[in-house]
Amino acid sequence: MTRNTVRVWSVVHKWTSLISTAFMLMLCITGLPLIFHEEIDEALGTHGVYEAPPLGTPTLSLDTMLANALAAREGEIPLYLSFDEDRPVVNFTTGPTPAATADEMHFAGFDWTSGSALPPFPEGGVMHFILHLHVDMFMGLPGMLFLGFMGLVAFAAIVSGVVLYAPFMRKLDFGVVRVSRSSRVKWLDYHNLMGVVTVAWLSVVTLTGTINTLSTPIIQLWQADQLSEMTAPYKGLPPARAEASIQEAVDTALAAAPGMRVQFVAFPGVAYSTEHHYAVFMQGATPLTKHLLTPALIDARTGELSAIRPMPWYAQALLLSGPLHFGDYGGLPLKILWALLDIATIIVLASGLYLWLSRRRAPATDPVVAQLRDRPVLAPAE
């Protein structure tokens, strides 16, 4: 690699790192508790107290469950229906209209065997604050898209850092930490070592995080593309109400996709459905395929199957990126690994920031200053 080429990569690495580091530090710090959000919610009692019925207890009809949910929310209509994976609980989201905002929606869980309402989920709290800070910095879609751009900038810092690391390490053994040198030299070596160790994980987390920020545009693309194509025969017809049996709609969808289970149902008029259908979203049974959804559109008037088609590749990429981003594929062991790599990334970021800020106070003969002058060593985060 020529000196001019190194200089160009150094400029790229310098500015992409400086631009993204503060935001990446925030994402790493807030992402750490989010990796264990299920365990933290359980410890804090966020899910409420629930004693599961004996195994094999018969469940009620979904029509009965829906009637119970609507009786508790007079004047509202059903928007979504979902199922807990590890307990017989049916969740209903209701609101005043299909276009209800998140603040206007009401979420409630019901025991599928008795029909009784479960204790309400506490609103707000520290995990709610951390989640919103991590997802959109309390700015909605503009905040999400901004963080997505920061993710691309961070990925450019990762690539440029790897390119620059190779010629730098020709003079040293791989992974060496010069413990006998000054603290600045040691931190430089720790920074480079941890950066290389986490580079693959960091690239995956950064790219999946960027994909997650595009969830709204991706769903809108699916609606305008395949969902519109699947419902072409209904174009021009007046909107339908939820007239057909929701239990029969779910049974019809499952019959069309043997071996799958229902993850959630979107009622007519909401974002994930059409004005004429129940959209029954089904998932596979394995840790991987349970994140790959297949929607079946059931006519809300007649209960007949209108269409069934797997989500397109770009929507499937979005569905897979979420659990991969937070390490939700392999249970607690994978979450612990994700947490350790997250902590290592925080150290990479903090040490890079320290090396950059302290370079102005160090003497001109400091070897670290010389290296930073030619090759800033900030690295990005998730």
Coordinates of C-alpha atoms in Angstrom, one line a residue:
M1 CA 0.0 0.0 0.0
T2 CA 1.5 3.4 -1.0
R3 CA 1.8 6.3 1.4
N4 CA -0.8 8.3 -0.5
T5 CA -3.2 5.4 -0.3
V6 CA -2.6 5.1 3.5
R7 CA -3.1 8.8 3.8
V8 CA -6.5 8.6 2.0
W9 CA -7.7 5.7 4.2
S10 CA -6.4 7.6 7.3
V11 CA -8.6 10.6 6.4
V12 CA -11.6 8.4 5.9
H13 CA -11.0 6.6 9.2
K14 CA -10.4 9.8 11.0
W15 CA -13.6 11.6 10.0
T16 CA -16.0 8.6 10.0
S17 CA -14.7 7.7 13.5
L18 CA -15.0 11.3 14.8
I19 CA -18.5 11.7 13.4
S20 CA -19.9 8.5 14.7
T21 CA -18.1 7.7 17.9
A22 CA -20.4 9.7 20.3
F23 CA -23.6 8.1 18.9
M24 CA -22.0 4.7 18.8
L25 CA -21.0 4.9 22.4
M26 CA -24.6 5.8 23.3
L27 CA -25.9 2.9 21.3
C28 CA -23.4 0.4 22.9
I29 CA -24.2 1.7 26.4
T30 CA -28.0 1.6 25.9
G31 CA -27.8 -1.7 24.0
L32 CA -26.1 -3.5 26.8
P33 CA -29.2 -3.7 29.1
L34 CA -31.5 -4.2 26.1
I35 CA -29.7 -7.5 25.4
F36 CA -31.1 -8.8 28.6
H37 CA -34.4 -7.0 28.4
E38 CA -36.5 -10.1 29.0
E39 CA -34.5 -11.1 32.1
I40 CA -34.6 -7.5 33.4
D41 CA -38.4 -7.2 32.8
E42 CA -38.9 -10.5 34.7
A43 CA -36.7 -9.4 37.6
L44 CA -38.5 -6.0 37.8
G45 CA -41.9 -7.7 37.5
T46 CA -42.8 -5.7 34.4
H47 CA -44.7 -8.7 33.0
G48 CA -46.8 -8.9 36.1
V49 CA -47.6 -12.0 38.2
Y50 CA -49.0 -14.9 36.2
E51 CA -49.6 -18.5 37.3
A52 CA -49.8 -20.7 34.2
P53 CA -52.6 -23.3 34.2
P54 CA -51.8 -27.0 34.2
L55 CA -50.4 -28.3 31.0
G56 CA -53.2 -29.5 28.6
T57 CA -55.9 -27.2 29.9
P58 CA -58.3 -26.4 27.0
T59 CA -58.2 -23.0 25.5
L60 CA -61.2 -20.8 24.6
S61 CA -62.3 -19.7 21.2
L62 CA -60.5 -16.6 19.9
D63 CA -63.9 -15.1 19.2
T64 CA -64.7 -15.4 23.0
M65 CA -61.3 -13.9 23.8
L66 CA -61.9 -11.0 21.4
A67 CA -65.3 -10.3 22.9
N68 CA -63.7 -10.1 26.4
A69 CA -61.1 -7.7 25.2
L70 CA -63.6 -5.4 23.5
A71 CA -65.9 -5.5 26.5
A72 CA -63.1 -4.1 28.6
R73 CA -62.5 -1.3 26.1
E74 CA -65.9 0.1 25.2
G75 CA -65.9 2.2 22.0
E76 CA -62.7 0.8 20.7
I77 CA -62.0 -1.6 17.8
P78 CA -59.4 -4.5 17.6
L79 CA -56.2 -3.6 15.8
Y80 CA -53.8 -6.5 16.5
L81 CA -53.9 -9.9 18.2
S82 CA -50.8 -11.8 19.3
F83 CA -49.7 -14.9 21.3
D84 CA -47.1 -15.4 23.9
E85 CA -44.7 -18.2 23.0
D86 CA -44.1 -19.6 26.4
R87 CA -47.6 -19.4 28.1
P88 CA -51.2 -19.6 27.1
V89 CA -51.8 -15.8 26.8
V90 CA -53.5 -13.9 24.0
N91 CA -52.7 -10.2 23.7
F92 CA -55.0 -7.6 22.1
T93 CA -54.2 -4.2 20.9
T94 CA -57.2 -1.9 20.6
G95 CA -57.8 1.7 19.6
P96 CA -60.4 4.3 18.5
T97 CA -59.7 3.8 14.8
P98 CA -57.5 1.7 12.5
A99 CA -55.2 4.7 12.1
A100 CA -54.7 5.1 15.9
T101 CA -51.3 6.3 16.9
A102 CA -49.1 4.4 19.4
D103 CA -50.2 6.8 22.2
E104 CA -53.9 6.0 21.4
M105 CA -53.5 2.2 21.4
H106 CA -54.2 0.0 24.4
F107 CA -52.4 -3.3 24.9
A108 CA -53.8 -6.0 27.2
G109 CA -53.1 -9.7 27.8
F110 CA -55.7 -12.4 28.6
D111 CA -55.5 -15.9 30.0
W112 CA -56.4 -18.1 27.0
T113 CA -57.8 -20.8 29.3
S114 CA -60.1 -18.7 31.5
G115 CA -60.5 -15.5 29.5
S116 CA -59.6 -13.3 32.5
A117 CA -57.5 -10.2 32.0
L118 CA -53.9 -10.3 33.2
P119 CA -52.4 -7.4 35.3
P120 CA -51.6 -4.5 33.1
F121 CA -48.1 -3.8 31.9
P122 CA -46.5 -0.9 33.7
E123 CA -46.0 2.0 31.4
G124 CA -42.8 3.9 31.1
G125 CA -39.9 2.9 33.4
V126 CA -36.2 2.8 32.9
M127 CA -36.2 0.1 30.2
H128 CA -38.8 2.0 28.2
F129 CA -36.6 5.1 28.3
I130 CA -33.5 3.1 27.3
L131 CA -35.3 1.5 24.4
H132 CA -36.6 4.8 22.9
L133 CA -33.2 6.4 23.4
H134 CA -31.5 3.5 21.6
V135 CA -34.1 3.2 18.8
D136 CA -34.8 6.8 17.8
M137 CA -33.5 9.2 20.5
F138 CA -37.1 10.2 21.1
M139 CA -37.4 11.8 17.6
G140 CA -39.5 9.1 15.9
L141 CA -38.7 8.2 12.2
P142 CA -36.2 11.1 11.7
G143 CA -34.2 9.9 14.7
M144 CA -34.3 6.3 13.4
L145 CA -33.1 7.4 10.0
F146 CA -30.3 9.5 11.5
L147 CA -29.0 6.6 13.6
G148 CA -29.2 4.5 10.4
F149 CA -26.9 7.0 8.7
M150 CA -24.6 6.9 11.7
G151 CA -24.5 3.2 11.3
L152 CA -23.3 3.5 7.7
V153 CA -20.7 6.0 8.8
A154 CA -19.5 3.7 11.5
F155 CA -19.3 0.8 9.1
A156 CA -17.0 2.9 6.9
A157 CA -14.8 3.5 10.0
I158 CA -14.7 -0.3 10.6
V159 CA -13.6 -1.0 7.0
S160 CA -11.0 1.8 7.0
G161 CA -9.7 0.7 10.4
V162 CA -9.2 -2.9 9.1
V163 CA -7.4 -1.7 6.0
L164 CA -5.0 0.5 8.1
Y165 CA -4.4 -2.2 10.7
A166 CA -2.7 -4.6 8.4
P167 CA 0.4 -2.5 7.5
F168 CA 0.6 -1.2 11.1
M169 CA 0.9 -4.8 12.4
R170 CA 3.7 -5.8 10.0
K171 CA 6.1 -4.4 12.6
L172 CA 4.6 -6.3 15.5
D173 CA 3.4 -9.8 16.3
F174 CA -0.4 -10.2 16.0
G175 CA -2.2 -9.2 19.2
V176 CA 0.9 -8.0 21.0
V177 CA 0.5 -5.5 23.9
R178 CA 3.6 -3.6 24.7
V179 CA 3.1 -3.6 28.5
S180 CA 6.6 -2.3 29.2
R181 CA 6.0 0.9 27.3
S182 CA 4.1 4.0 28.3
S183 CA 0.4 3.9 29.2
R184 CA -0.5 5.6 25.9
V185 CA 1.3 2.9 23.9
K186 CA -0.4 0.2 25.9
W187 CA -3.8 1.8 25.3
L188 CA -3.0 2.0 21.6
D189 CA -2.3 -1.7 21.6
Y190 CA -5.4 -2.6 23.6
H191 CA -7.5 -0.5 21.3
N192 CA -6.1 -2.2 18.2
L193 CA -6.3 -5.7 19.6
M194 CA -9.9 -5.3 20.8
G195 CA -10.9 -3.6 17.6
V196 CA -9.7 -6.6 15.5
V197 CA -11.2 -9.2 17.9
T198 CA -14.6 -7.5 17.7
V199 CA -14.5 -6.5 14.0
A200 CA -16.7 -9.3 12.6
W201 CA -19.3 -9.0 15.4
L202 CA -19.2 -5.2 15.2
S203 CA -19.8 -5.3 11.4
V204 CA -22.9 -7.6 11.9
V205 CA -24.4 -5.5 14.7
T206 CA -23.8 -2.2 12.9
L207 CA -25.4 -3.4 9.6
T208 CA -28.3 -5.1 11.3
G209 CA -28.9 -2.0 13.4
T210 CA -28.9 0.1 10.2
I211 CA -31.5 -2.3 8.7
N212 CA -33.7 -2.0 11.8
T213 CA -33.8 1.8 11.4
L214 CA -35.4 1.3 8.0
S215 CA -38.3 -0.7 9.3
T216 CA -40.9 1.9 8.4
P217 CA -39.8 2.4 4.8
I218 CA -39.4 -1.3 4.3
I219 CA -42.9 -2.1 5.5
Q220 CA -44.3 0.8 3.3
L221 CA -42.4 -0.8 0.3
W222 CA -44.0 -4.2 1.0
Q223 CA -47.4 -2.6 1.2
A224 CA -47.0 -0.8 -2.1
D225 CA -45.4 -3.8 -3.8
Q226 CA -46.6 -7.3 -2.8
L227 CA -49.5 -6.5 -0.5
S228 CA -51.0 -4.3 -3.2
E229 CA -50.5 -7.1 -5.7
M230 CA -52.1 -9.7 -3.5
T231 CA -55.2 -7.6 -2.9
A232 CA -55.6 -6.2 -6.5
P233 CA -59.1 -7.9 -6.9
Y234 CA -60.4 -5.8 -3.9
K235 CA -59.3 -2.4 -5.4
G236 CA -62.2 0.1 -5.4
L237 CA -64.3 -1.9 -3.0
P238 CA -65.5 -0.2 0.2
P239 CA -63.6 -1.0 3.4
A240 CA -64.8 -4.1 5.3
R241 CA -65.5 -4.5 9.0
A242 CA -64.2 -7.5 11.0
E243 CA -67.3 -9.6 10.4
A244 CA -65.9 -13.1 9.9
S245 CA -64.9 -15.3 12.8
I246 CA -61.4 -14.6 13.9
Q247 CA -61.0 -18.2 15.1
E248 CA -62.1 -19.5 11.7
A249 CA -59.7 -17.0 10.0
V250 CA -56.8 -18.3 12.0
D251 CA -57.8 -22.0 11.4
T252 CA -58.0 -21.3 7.6
A253 CA -54.5 -19.7 7.6
L254 CA -53.0 -22.6 9.5
A255 CA -54.6 -25.1 7.2
A256 CA -52.9 -23.4 4.3
A257 CA -49.5 -23.5 5.9
P258 CA -49.1 -26.8 7.8
G259 CA -46.4 -26.9 10.4
M260 CA -46.5 -23.2 11.1
R261 CA -47.8 -21.3 14.1
V262 CA -49.5 -17.9 14.2
Q263 CA -47.4 -15.1 15.6
F264 CA -49.9 -12.2 15.3
V265 CA -53.1 -11.1 13.4
A266 CA -53.6 -7.6 12.0
F267 CA -57.2 -6.5 11.7
P268 CA -58.6 -4.7 8.7
G269 CA -57.3 -1.2 8.1
V270 CA -54.1 -1.3 10.1
A271 CA -50.6 -0.9 8.8
Y272 CA -49.8 -4.6 8.4
S273 CA -53.1 -5.5 6.8
T274 CA -55.6 -4.1 4.2
E275 CA -59.0 -2.5 4.5
H276 CA -60.6 -5.9 3.5
H277 CA -58.6 -8.6 5.3
Y278 CA -57.4 -10.2 8.4
A279 CA -53.6 -10.6 7.9
V280 CA -52.6 -13.7 9.7
F281 CA -48.8 -13.7 10.1
M282 CA -47.3 -17.2 10.6
Q283 CA -43.9 -18.3 11.7
G284 CA -41.8 -21.5 11.6
A285 CA -41.0 -23.7 14.5
T286 CA -37.1 -23.5 14.6
P287 CA -35.1 -20.7 16.2
L288 CA -34.3 -19.3 12.8
T289 CA -37.6 -19.9 10.9
K290 CA -39.7 -18.4 13.7
H291 CA -38.4 -15.0 12.6
L292 CA -39.4 -15.6 8.9
L293 CA -43.0 -14.6 8.6
T294 CA -45.6 -15.7 6.0
P295 CA -48.8 -13.6 5.9
A296 CA -52.1 -15.2 4.9
L297 CA -54.9 -12.7 3.9
I298 CA -58.3 -13.8 5.0
D299 CA -61.4 -12.0 3.7
A300 CA -62.8 -10.1 6.7
R301 CA -66.4 -10.6 5.4
T302 CA -66.4 -14.2 4.3
G303 CA -63.5 -15.8 6.2
E304 CA -62.1 -17.2 2.9
L305 CA -58.4 -17.3 2.1
S306 CA -57.6 -14.6 -0.4
A307 CA -53.8 -15.0 -0.8
I308 CA -50.8 -16.4 1.0
R309 CA -47.2 -15.5 0.2
P310 CA -43.9 -15.3 2.1
M311 CA -42.6 -11.9 2.8
P312 CA -40.1 -10.6 0.2
W313 CA -36.4 -10.8 0.8
Y314 CA -36.0 -7.2 1.9
A315 CA -38.7 -7.7 4.6
Q316 CA -37.2 -11.0 5.6
A317 CA -33.9 -9.2 6.1
L318 CA -35.6 -6.8 8.4
L319 CA -37.2 -9.6 10.4
L320 CA -33.9 -11.4 10.8
S321 CA -31.9 -8.3 11.7
G322 CA -33.8 -7.6 14.9
P323 CA -33.0 -10.8 16.8
L324 CA -29.5 -11.0 15.3
H325 CA -28.8 -7.4 16.5
F326 CA -29.6 -8.3 20.1
G327 CA -28.4 -11.9 20.1
D328 CA -31.9 -13.4 20.5
Y329 CA -31.1 -16.7 18.6
G330 CA -29.3 -18.8 21.1
G331 CA -30.8 -18.1 24.5
L332 CA -28.8 -16.8 27.5
P333 CA -25.3 -18.1 26.5
L334 CA -25.4 -16.1 23.2
K335 CA -26.8 -13.0 25.1
I336 CA -23.8 -13.2 27.4
L337 CA -21.4 -13.4 24.4
W338 CA -23.1 -10.4 22.9
A339 CA -22.8 -8.5 26.1
L340 CA -19.0 -9.3 26.4
L341 CA -18.5 -8.1 22.8
D342 CA -20.5 -5.0 23.5
I343 CA -18.3 -4.2 26.5
A344 CA -15.2 -4.8 24.4
T345 CA -16.6 -2.4 21.8
I346 CA -17.2 0.3 24.5
I347 CA -13.5 -0.1 25.5
V348 CA -12.5 0.3 21.9
L349 CA -14.5 3.5 21.5
A350 CA -13.4 5.0 24.8
S351 CA -9.7 4.2 24.3
G352 CA -9.8 5.6 20.8
L353 CA -11.5 8.8 22.0
Y354 CA -8.9 9.0 24.8
L355 CA -6.0 8.6 22.4
W356 CA -7.4 11.2 20.0
L357 CA -8.1 13.8 22.7
S358 CA -4.8 13.3 24.5
R359 CA -2.6 13.6 21.4
R360 CA -2.5 17.4 21.7
R361 CA -1.1 17.3 25.2
A362 CA 1.6 14.7 24.5
P363 CA 5.1 15.7 23.4
A364 CA 5.7 15.7 19.6
T365 CA 8.2 12.8 20.0
D366 CA 5.6 10.5 21.6
P367 CA 5.4 7.4 19.3
V368 CA 1.6 7.2 19.7
V369 CA 1.2 10.8 18.5
A370 CA 3.3 10.0 15.5
Q371 CA 1.1 7.0 14.7
L372 CA -2.1 9.0 15.3
R373 CA -0.9 11.7 13.1
D374 CA -0.5 9.3 10.2
R375 CA -3.4 7.0 11.2
P376 CA -6.1 8.0 13.7
V377 CA -7.2 4.9 15.5
L378 CA -10.8 5.6 16.6
A379 CA -13.1 2.7 16.0
P380 CA -16.8 2.6 15.7
A381 CA -19.5 0.9 17.7
E382 CA -22.7 -1.0 17.1

